[in-house]
PDB file of C-alpha atoms in Angstrom:
ATOM      1  CA  MET A   1      83.159 240.064  -7.694  1.00 46.00           C
ATOM      2  CA  THR A   2      80.770 239.372 -10.581  1.00 49.00           C
ATOM      3  CA  THR A   3      77.837 237.060 -10.036  1.00 60.00           C
ATOM      4  CA  PRO A   4      79.023 234.351 -12.500  1.00 68.00           C
ATOM      5  CA  LEU A   5      82.390 234.044 -10.747  1.00 74.00           C
ATOM      6  CA  ALA A   6      80.814 234.189  -7.297  1.00 70.00           C
ATOM      7  CA  ALA A   7      78.674 231.185  -8.182  1.00 69.00           C
ATOM      8  CA  ALA A   8      81.406 229.311 -10.059  1.00 70.00           C
ATOM      9  CA  VAL A   9      82.212 227.096  -7.055  1.00 78.00           C
ATOM     10  CA  PRO A  10      78.881 225.897  -5.619  1.00 76.00           C
ATOM     11  CA  ARG A  11      80.487 224.819  -2.329  1.00 78.00           C
ATOM     12  CA  THR A  12      81.507 228.399  -1.508  1.00 80.00           C
ATOM     13  CA  ALA A  13      78.946 230.461  -3.453  1.00 83.00           C
ATOM     14  CA  VAL A  14      77.095 231.494  -0.275  1.00 85.00           C
ATOM     15  CA  ARG A  15      80.210 233.354   0.861  1.00 88.00           C
ATOM     16  CA  PHE A  16      79.594 235.867  -1.928  1.00 89.00           C
ATOM     17  CA  LEU A  17      75.862 235.665  -2.560  1.00 86.00           C
ATOM     18  CA  GLY A  18      74.430 235.264   0.948  1.00 89.00           C
ATOM     19  CA  HIS A  19      71.528 232.921   1.613  1.00 91.00           C
ATOM     20  CA  ALA A  20      67.852 232.708   2.515  1.00 94.00           C
ATOM     21  CA  THR A  21      66.604 231.867   5.998  1.00 95.00           C
ATOM     22  CA  HIS A  22      67.730 228.529   7.382  1.00 94.00           C
ATOM     23  CA  HIS A  23      69.210 227.102  10.575  1.00 95.00           C
ATOM     24  CA  HIS A  24      71.922 224.663  11.628  1.00 95.00           C
ATOM     25  CA  ASP A  25      72.157 221.772  14.065  1.00 96.00           C
ATOM     26  CA  SER A  26      75.259 223.222  15.709  1.00 94.00           C
ATOM     27  CA  PRO A  27      76.485 226.654  16.843  1.00 95.00           C
ATOM     28  CA  HIS A  28      77.565 228.878  14.006  1.00 93.00           C
ATOM     29  CA  LEU A  29      79.533 232.063  13.300  1.00 97.00           C
ATOM     30  CA  VAL A  30      78.680 234.618  10.639  1.00 97.00           C
ATOM     31  CA  HIS A  31      81.849 236.593   9.942  1.00 96.00           C
ATOM     32  CA  LEU A  32      82.178 239.342   7.346  1.00 96.00           C
ATOM     33  CA  VAL A  33      85.594 239.223   5.703  1.00 95.00           C
ATOM     34  CA  ARG A  34      85.031 242.335   3.597  1.00 94.00           C
ATOM     35  CA  GLY A  35      82.262 244.595   2.352  1.00 94.00           C
ATOM     36  CA  ALA A  36      78.945 244.940   4.137  1.00 95.00           C
ATOM     37  CA  ALA A  37      76.108 242.573   4.943  1.00 95.00           C
ATOM     38  CA  GLU A  38      72.813 242.392   6.781  1.00 96.00           C
ATOM     39  CA  VAL A  39      72.021 239.339   8.871  1.00 96.00           C
ATOM     40  CA  VAL A  40      68.515 238.631  10.136  1.00 95.00           C
ATOM     41  CA  ALA A  41      68.814 236.272  13.110  1.00 95.00           C
ATOM     42  CA  ASP A  42      65.863 235.283  15.291  1.00 92.00           C
ATOM     43  CA  GLY A  43      63.907 238.027  13.538  1.00 91.00           C
ATOM     44  CA  GLN A  44      66.370 240.793  14.483  1.00 88.00           C
ATOM     45  CA  ARG A  45      68.428 242.706  11.913  1.00 91.00           C
ATOM     46  CA  HIS A  46      72.185 243.050  12.376  1.00 92.00           C
ATOM     47  CA  ALA A  47      74.320 245.195  10.072  1.00 92.00           C
ATOM     48  CA  LEU A  48      77.849 243.791   9.762  1.00 93.00           C
ATOM     49  CA  ALA A  49      80.915 245.727   8.655  1.00 92.00           C
ATOM     50  CA  ALA A  50      84.180 244.143   7.556  1.00 93.00           C
ATOM     51  CA  GLY A  51      85.793 242.150  10.354  1.00 92.00           C
ATOM     52  CA  GLU A  52      82.637 241.862  12.483  1.00 92.00           C
ATOM     53  CA  THR A  53      81.078 238.605  13.658  1.00 93.00           C
ATOM     54  CA  LEU A  54      77.775 237.224  14.927  1.00 94.00           C
ATOM     55  CA  TRP A  55      77.765 234.120  17.134  1.00 94.00           C
ATOM     56  CA  LEU A  56      74.578 232.071  16.704  1.00 95.00           C
ATOM     57  CA  ALA A  57      73.264 229.281  18.903  1.00 94.00           C
ATOM     58  CA  THR A  58      72.107 225.932  17.567  1.00 95.00           C
ATOM     59  CA  GLY A  59      68.817 226.226  15.710  1.00 95.00           C
ATOM     60  CA  VAL A  60      68.731 230.017  15.307  1.00 95.00           C
ATOM     61  CA  PRO A  61      67.005 230.883  12.001  1.00 96.00           C
ATOM     62  CA  HIS A  62      69.064 233.379  10.036  1.00 96.00           C
ATOM     63  CA  SER A  63      69.552 234.841   6.583  1.00 96.00           C
ATOM     64  CA  VAL A  64      72.429 236.816   5.061  1.00 96.00           C
ATOM     65  CA  GLN A  65      72.182 239.535   2.431  1.00 95.00           C
ATOM     66  CA  THR A  66      75.501 240.823   1.078  1.00 94.00           C
ATOM     67  CA  THR A  67      76.452 243.921  -0.880  1.00 93.00           C
ATOM     68  CA  PRO A  68      78.382 243.528  -4.163  1.00 91.00           C
ATOM     69  CA  GLY A  69      81.958 242.490  -3.476  1.00 90.00           C
ATOM     70  CA  ALA A  70      81.277 241.310   0.069  1.00 93.00           C
ATOM     71  CA  ILE A  71      82.653 238.028   1.403  1.00 93.00           C
ATOM     72  CA  VAL A  72      81.026 236.280   4.358  1.00 95.00           C
ATOM     73  CA  PHE A  73      82.291 233.172   6.139  1.00 94.00           C
ATOM     74  CA  GLY A  74      80.119 230.932   8.316  1.00 93.00           C
ATOM     75  CA  PRO A  75      82.004 228.127  10.087  1.00 93.00           C
ATOM     76  CA  MET A  76      80.234 225.595  12.285  1.00 92.00           C
ATOM     77  CA  ILE A  77      81.666 225.413  15.796  1.00 94.00           C
ATOM     78  CA  THR A  78      81.030 223.467  19.009  1.00 92.00           C
ATOM     79  CA  ARG A  79      80.782 226.197  21.670  1.00 91.00           C
ATOM     80  CA  GLU A  80      77.314 227.637  22.315  1.00 91.00           C
ATOM     81  CA  PRO A  81      77.008 231.401  22.885  1.00 89.00           C
ATOM     82  CA  PRO A  82      75.722 232.722  26.230  1.00 79.00           C
ATOM     83  CA  ARG A  83      72.478 233.695  24.484  1.00 80.00           C
ATOM     84  CA  ARG A  84      70.899 232.802  21.153  1.00 89.00           C
ATOM     85  CA  VAL A  85      72.462 235.657  19.192  1.00 90.00           C
ATOM     86  CA  ARG A  86      75.701 237.235  20.413  1.00 87.00           C
ATOM     87  CA  ALA A  87      77.145 240.208  18.515  1.00 85.00           C
ATOM     88  CA  LEU A  88      80.928 240.050  18.846  1.00 86.00           C
ATOM     89  CA  GLY A  89      81.763 243.212  16.941  1.00 82.00           C
ATOM     90  CA  HIS A  90      85.302 243.436  15.563  1.00 83.00           C
ATOM     91  CA  ARG A  91      87.802 241.153  17.309  1.00 82.00           C
ATOM     92  CA  PRO A  92      91.238 241.384  15.644  1.00 83.00           C
ATOM     93  CA  GLU A  93      92.400 237.905  16.708  1.00 84.00           C
ATOM     94  CA  LEU A  94      89.143 236.319  15.562  1.00 90.00           C
ATOM     95  CA  ALA A  95      89.195 238.261  12.282  1.00 91.00           C
ATOM     96  CA  GLU A  96      92.742 237.035  11.611  1.00 92.00           C
ATOM     97  CA  LEU A  97      91.735 233.448  12.333  1.00 93.00           C
ATOM     98  CA  MET A  98      88.686 233.736  10.058  1.00 94.00           C
ATOM     99  CA  LEU A  99      90.844 235.090   7.228  1.00 93.00           C
ATOM    100  CA  THR A 100      93.262 232.182   7.666  1.00 94.00           C
ATOM    101  CA  ALA A 101      90.395 229.684   7.571  1.00 92.00           C
ATOM    102  CA  VAL A 102      88.934 231.270   4.431  1.00 91.00           C
ATOM    103  CA  ALA A 103      92.310 231.123   2.689  1.00 90.00           C
ATOM    104  CA  ALA A 104      92.925 227.518   3.766  1.00 91.00           C
ATOM    105  CA  SER A 105      89.344 226.508   2.880  1.00 86.00           C
ATOM    106  CA  PRO A 106      89.562 223.218   4.822  1.00 87.00           C
ATOM    107  CA  ARG A 107      87.250 220.365   3.939  1.00 84.00           C
ATOM    108  CA  ALA A 108      85.259 218.409   6.514  1.00 82.00           C
ATOM    109  CA  THR A 109      88.152 216.073   7.299  1.00 85.00           C
ATOM    110  CA  GLU A 110      90.527 219.024   7.816  1.00 89.00           C
ATOM    111  CA  ILE A 111      88.347 221.373   9.860  1.00 87.00           C
ATOM    112  CA  VAL A 112      89.116 220.152  13.407  1.00 90.00           C
ATOM    113  CA  PRO A 113      92.185 222.326  14.187  1.00 92.00           C
ATOM    114  CA  PHE A 114      90.397 225.437  12.915  1.00 92.00           C
ATOM    115  CA  ARG A 115      87.275 224.665  14.953  1.00 91.00           C
ATOM    116  CA  GLU A 116      89.345 224.081  18.082  1.00 91.00           C
ATOM    117  CA  ALA A 117      91.186 227.376  17.584  1.00 92.00           C
ATOM    118  CA  ILE A 118      87.893 229.245  17.177  1.00 92.00           C
ATOM    119  CA  ASP A 119      86.454 227.623  20.306  1.00 89.00           C
ATOM    120  CA  ARG A 120      89.519 228.630  22.332  1.00 88.00           C
ATOM    121  CA  LEU A 121      89.137 232.247  21.248  1.00 86.00           C
ATOM    122  CA  LEU A 122      85.414 232.282  22.005  1.00 88.00           C
ATOM    123  CA  ALA A 123      86.019 230.818  25.462  1.00 81.00           C
ATOM    124  CA  GLY A 124      88.191 233.818  26.285  1.00 74.00           C
ATOM    125  CA  ILE A 125      85.860 236.400  24.769  1.00 74.00           C
ATOM    126  CA  ASP A 126      82.912 235.683  27.041  1.00 68.00           C
ATOM    127  CA  ARG A 127      84.796 234.921  30.237  1.00 74.00           C
ATOM    128  CA  PRO A 128      82.847 236.787  32.951  1.00 80.00           C
ATOM    129  CA  ARG A 129      84.567 239.757  34.586  1.00 85.00           C
ATOM    130  CA  PHE A 130      82.902 239.101  37.956  1.00 90.00           C
ATOM    131  CA  SER A 131      82.964 235.642  39.500  1.00 88.00           C
ATOM    132  CA  LEU A 132      79.645 233.921  40.145  1.00 92.00           C
ATOM    133  CA  GLU A 133      78.977 230.557  41.733  1.00 93.00           C
ATOM    134  CA  ARG A 134      75.777 228.934  40.488  1.00 92.00           C
ATOM    135  CA  PRO A 135      73.425 227.740  43.255  1.00 96.00           C
ATOM    136  CA  SER A 136      72.628 224.038  43.426  1.00 95.00           C
ATOM    137  CA  HIS A 137      68.953 224.149  44.414  1.00 96.00           C
ATOM    138  CA  PRO A 138      66.871 223.530  41.243  1.00 95.00           C
ATOM    139  CA  VAL A 139      64.711 226.648  41.621  1.00 95.00           C
ATOM    140  CA  ALA A 140      67.629 228.915  42.469  1.00 96.00           C
ATOM    141  CA  ARG A 141      69.684 227.444  39.624  1.00 94.00           C
ATOM    142  CA  GLU A 142      66.893 228.073  37.115  1.00 91.00           C
ATOM    143  CA  ILE A 143      66.699 231.703  38.231  1.00 93.00           C
ATOM    144  CA  ALA A 144      70.489 231.996  38.033  1.00 92.00           C
ATOM    145  CA  ASP A 145      70.618 230.474  34.544  1.00 86.00           C
ATOM    146  CA  ARG A 146      67.947 232.864  33.297  1.00 83.00           C
ATOM    147  CA  LEU A 147      69.887 235.795  34.728  1.00 86.00           C
ATOM    148  CA  LEU A 148      73.121 234.610  33.118  1.00 82.00           C
ATOM    149  CA  ALA A 149      71.372 234.254  29.751  1.00 73.00           C
ATOM    150  CA  GLY A 150      69.853 237.732  29.931  1.00 71.00           C
ATOM    151  CA  GLY A 151      66.374 238.671  28.793  1.00 63.00           C
ATOM    152  CA  ARG A 152      63.826 241.055  30.225  1.00 61.00           C
ATOM    153  CA  TRP A 153      61.718 238.218  31.679  1.00 61.00           C
ATOM    154  CA  THR A 154      64.235 237.900  34.517  1.00 71.00           C
ATOM    155  CA  LEU A 155      66.392 241.034  34.391  1.00 75.00           C
ATOM    156  CA  GLY A 156      63.405 243.339  34.759  1.00 76.00           C
ATOM    157  CA  ALA A 157      61.613 241.338  37.454  1.00 86.00           C
ATOM    158  CA  THR A 158      61.615 242.199  41.145  1.00 90.00           C
ATOM    159  CA  LEU A 159      62.571 239.544  43.672  1.00 93.00           C
ATOM    160  CA  PRO A 160      58.924 239.107  44.812  1.00 94.00           C
ATOM    161  CA  GLU A 161      57.907 238.629  41.155  1.00 93.00           C
ATOM    162  CA  LEU A 162      60.608 235.991  40.663  1.00 93.00           C
ATOM    163  CA  ALA A 163      59.484 234.218  43.825  1.00 94.00           C
ATOM    164  CA  GLU A 164      55.870 234.170  42.647  1.00 94.00           C
ATOM    165  CA  ARG A 165      56.802 232.866  39.188  1.00 92.00           C
ATOM    166  CA  HIS A 166      58.783 230.014  40.726  1.00 92.00           C
ATOM    167  CA  LEU A 167      56.203 229.175  43.417  1.00 93.00           C
ATOM    168  CA  SER A 168      58.712 230.082  46.069  1.00 94.00           C
ATOM    169  CA  SER A 169      59.239 232.878  48.591  1.00 96.00           C
ATOM    170  CA  VAL A 170      61.583 235.832  48.755  1.00 96.00           C
ATOM    171  CA  ARG A 171      63.172 234.447  51.909  1.00 96.00           C
ATOM    172  CA  GLN A 172      63.811 231.028  50.320  1.00 97.00           C
ATOM    173  CA  ILE A 173      65.500 232.543  47.259  1.00 97.00           C
ATOM    174  CA  GLN A 174      67.638 234.799  49.424  1.00 97.00           C
ATOM    175  CA  ARG A 175      68.645 231.848  51.600  1.00 97.00           C
ATOM    176  CA  TRP A 176      69.508 229.594  48.641  1.00 97.00           C
ATOM    177  CA  PHE A 177      71.711 232.225  47.026  1.00 97.00           C
ATOM    178  CA  GLY A 178      73.360 233.240  50.287  1.00 97.00           C
ATOM    179  CA  ASP A 179      74.062 229.679  51.440  1.00 97.00           C
ATOM    180  CA  GLU A 180      75.051 228.209  48.074  1.00 97.00           C
ATOM    181  CA  THR A 181      76.908 231.079  46.366  1.00 97.00           C
ATOM    182  CA  GLY A 182      78.296 233.055  49.282  1.00 95.00           C
ATOM    183  CA  GLN A 183      76.642 236.211  47.934  1.00 95.00           C
ATOM    184  CA  ALA A 184      73.359 237.932  48.671  1.00 96.00           C
ATOM    185  CA  PHE A 185      70.872 237.601  45.822  1.00 96.00           C
ATOM    186  CA  ALA A 186      70.935 241.350  45.094  1.00 94.00           C
ATOM    187  CA  ARG A 187      74.701 241.388  44.639  1.00 95.00           C
ATOM    188  CA  TRP A 188      74.669 238.147  42.632  1.00 95.00           C
ATOM    189  CA  ARG A 189      72.134 239.627  40.234  1.00 94.00           C
ATOM    190  CA  THR A 190      74.068 242.891  39.972  1.00 94.00           C
ATOM    191  CA  ARG A 191      77.203 240.980  39.012  1.00 94.00           C
ATOM    192  CA  ALA A 192      75.311 238.890  36.463  1.00 92.00           C
ATOM    193  CA  ARG A 193      73.906 242.048  34.881  1.00 92.00           C
ATOM    194  CA  LEU A 194      77.318 243.730  34.842  1.00 93.00           C
ATOM    195  CA  ASN A 195      78.862 240.684  33.162  1.00 90.00           C
ATOM    196  CA  LEU A 196      76.201 240.909  30.440  1.00 86.00           C
ATOM    197  CA  ALA A 197      76.814 244.628  29.960  1.00 88.00           C
ATOM    198  CA  LEU A 198      80.600 244.263  29.825  1.00 88.00           C
ATOM    199  CA  ALA A 199      80.287 241.473  27.268  1.00 80.00           C
ATOM    200  CA  GLU A 200      78.137 243.764  25.102  1.00 78.00           C
ATOM    201  CA  LEU A 201      80.663 246.591  25.439  1.00 82.00           C
ATOM    202  CA  ALA A 202      83.496 244.240  24.493  1.00 74.00           C
ATOM    203  CA  GLY A 203      81.518 243.328  21.380  1.00 65.00           C
ATOM    204  CA  GLY A 204      81.422 246.955  20.287  1.00 67.00           C
ATOM    205  CA  ALA A 205      78.000 247.964  21.615  1.00 73.00           C
ATOM    206  CA  PRO A 206      77.652 251.595  22.756  1.00 82.00           C
ATOM    207  CA  PRO A 207      77.124 252.009  26.523  1.00 88.00           C
ATOM    208  CA  ALA A 208      73.431 252.880  26.188  1.00 89.00           C
ATOM    209  CA  ARG A 209      72.705 249.653  24.286  1.00 83.00           C
ATOM    210  CA  ALA A 210      74.845 247.597  26.666  1.00 86.00           C
ATOM    211  CA  ALA A 211      72.890 249.084  29.570  1.00 90.00           C
ATOM    212  CA  ARG A 212      69.543 248.107  28.045  1.00 87.00           C
ATOM    213  CA  ALA A 213      70.768 244.580  27.269  1.00 83.00           C
ATOM    214  CA  ALA A 214      71.650 244.130  30.943  1.00 88.00           C
ATOM    215  CA  GLY A 215      68.394 245.541  32.293  1.00 88.00           C
ATOM    216  CA  TYR A 216      69.563 249.064  33.157  1.00 92.00           C
ATOM    217  CA  ALA A 217      67.317 251.929  32.115  1.00 91.00           C
ATOM    218  CA  THR A 218      70.170 254.292  31.271  1.00 94.00           C
ATOM    219  CA  ARG A 219      73.882 254.422  30.516  1.00 94.00           C
ATOM    220  CA  ASP A 220      74.383 256.352  33.746  1.00 95.00           C
ATOM    221  CA  GLY A 221      72.698 253.599  35.769  1.00 95.00           C
ATOM    222  CA  LEU A 222      75.090 251.023  34.321  1.00 95.00           C
ATOM    223  CA  LEU A 223      78.180 253.148  34.944  1.00 95.00           C
ATOM    224  CA  ARG A 224      77.175 253.901  38.538  1.00 95.00           C
ATOM    225  CA  ALA A 225      76.593 250.192  39.196  1.00 95.00           C
ATOM    226  CA  LEU A 226      80.070 249.448  37.819  1.00 93.00           C
ATOM    227  CA  ALA A 227      81.577 252.152  40.005  1.00 93.00           C
ATOM    228  CA  ARG A 228      79.890 250.751  43.131  1.00 94.00           C
ATOM    229  CA  GLU A 229      80.900 247.159  42.412  1.00 93.00           C
ATOM    230  CA  THR A 230      84.525 247.916  41.549  1.00 91.00           C
ATOM    231  CA  GLY A 231      85.186 250.806  43.909  1.00 91.00           C
ATOM    232  CA  ARG A 232      86.606 252.817  41.012  1.00 91.00           C
ATOM    233  CA  PRO A 233      85.744 256.513  40.592  1.00 93.00           C
ATOM    234  CA  TYR A 234      82.740 257.175  38.377  1.00 93.00           C
ATOM    235  CA  ALA A 235      84.828 259.427  36.114  1.00 93.00           C
ATOM    236  CA  ASP A 236      87.267 256.573  35.437  1.00 91.00           C
ATOM    237  CA  ILE A 237      84.422 254.163  34.678  1.00 92.00           C
ATOM    238  CA  ALA A 238      82.768 256.667  32.331  1.00 91.00           C
ATOM    239  CA  ARG A 239      86.047 257.164  30.471  1.00 89.00           C
ATOM    240  CA  ASP A 240      86.892 253.460  30.171  1.00 87.00           C
ATOM    241  CA  PRO A 241      84.182 251.018  31.325  1.00 87.00           C
ATOM    242  CA  LEU A 242      86.091 248.078  29.849  1.00 80.00           C
ATOM    243  CA  GLY A 243      89.017 248.919  32.102  1.00 75.00           C
ATOM    244  CA  THR A 244      86.957 247.207  34.796  1.00 58.00           C
ATOM    245  CA  SER A 245      88.919 244.126  35.664  1.00 54.00           C
ATOM    246  CA  GLY A 246      86.405 242.606  38.056  1.00 56.00           C
ATOM    247  CA  GLU A 247      88.122 239.625  39.604  1.00 55.00           C
ATOM    248  CA  PRO A 248      89.187 236.160  38.428  1.00 41.00           C
ATOM    249  CA  ALA A 249      86.010 234.389  37.337  1.00 41.00           C
ATOM    250  CA  VAL A 250      85.396 230.966  38.826  1.00 38.00           C
ATOM    251  CA  GLY A 251      82.573 228.545  39.241  1.00 37.00           C
ATOM    252  CA  CYS A 252      80.383 229.523  36.295  1.00 36.00           C
TER     253      CYS A 252
END
């Protein structure tokens, strides 16, 4: 694609030429239809190959730099990701839907069915593997929400550290989680971390990176936690961690 032709239709020129840093007032996908591109989102660099997608939360600053011949598509959606930047990797159903939307090139008055279809797919992609009830007490719920969103601030903290940060006590937090979720805090947190790791793996992340994203120091630590939680042999988990079915997720 030559530059003059890429810019011939101003409304779609960014699909070929990329764009400087900006943000949107709604959630947003950055999908690479073909070629290669680099996206800088929230200050982090993400290399995209054809068919791969980034899911950005409302307000995330991002820029896109494309290679010659690349085509990128960035539809606005309504569903927020579980964290500010969610790498989805290559999802065949999503890639097919993105290609259909690019070919149809709907205008603002025609976009609703495409947006609804994208939202339905995204809802299935990040469905947790392990069920987790959220506690109702405000302090416990804030801790739970931080755990569900990921981030080292909570994932790497000990229970006494969390209690101190929230002006509470270890016993209170344990009681809130036990009474209101039916699970001990330690198991609730393990399941939250495993859900984060499995979502990263489903997005194409290697096990070592998925482990770090979920607060595990090593790939082996993640796989052993999966084996304990599922009761499956470690060798099976190591061979196919995404074969972990967990259980029907409810209450999130």
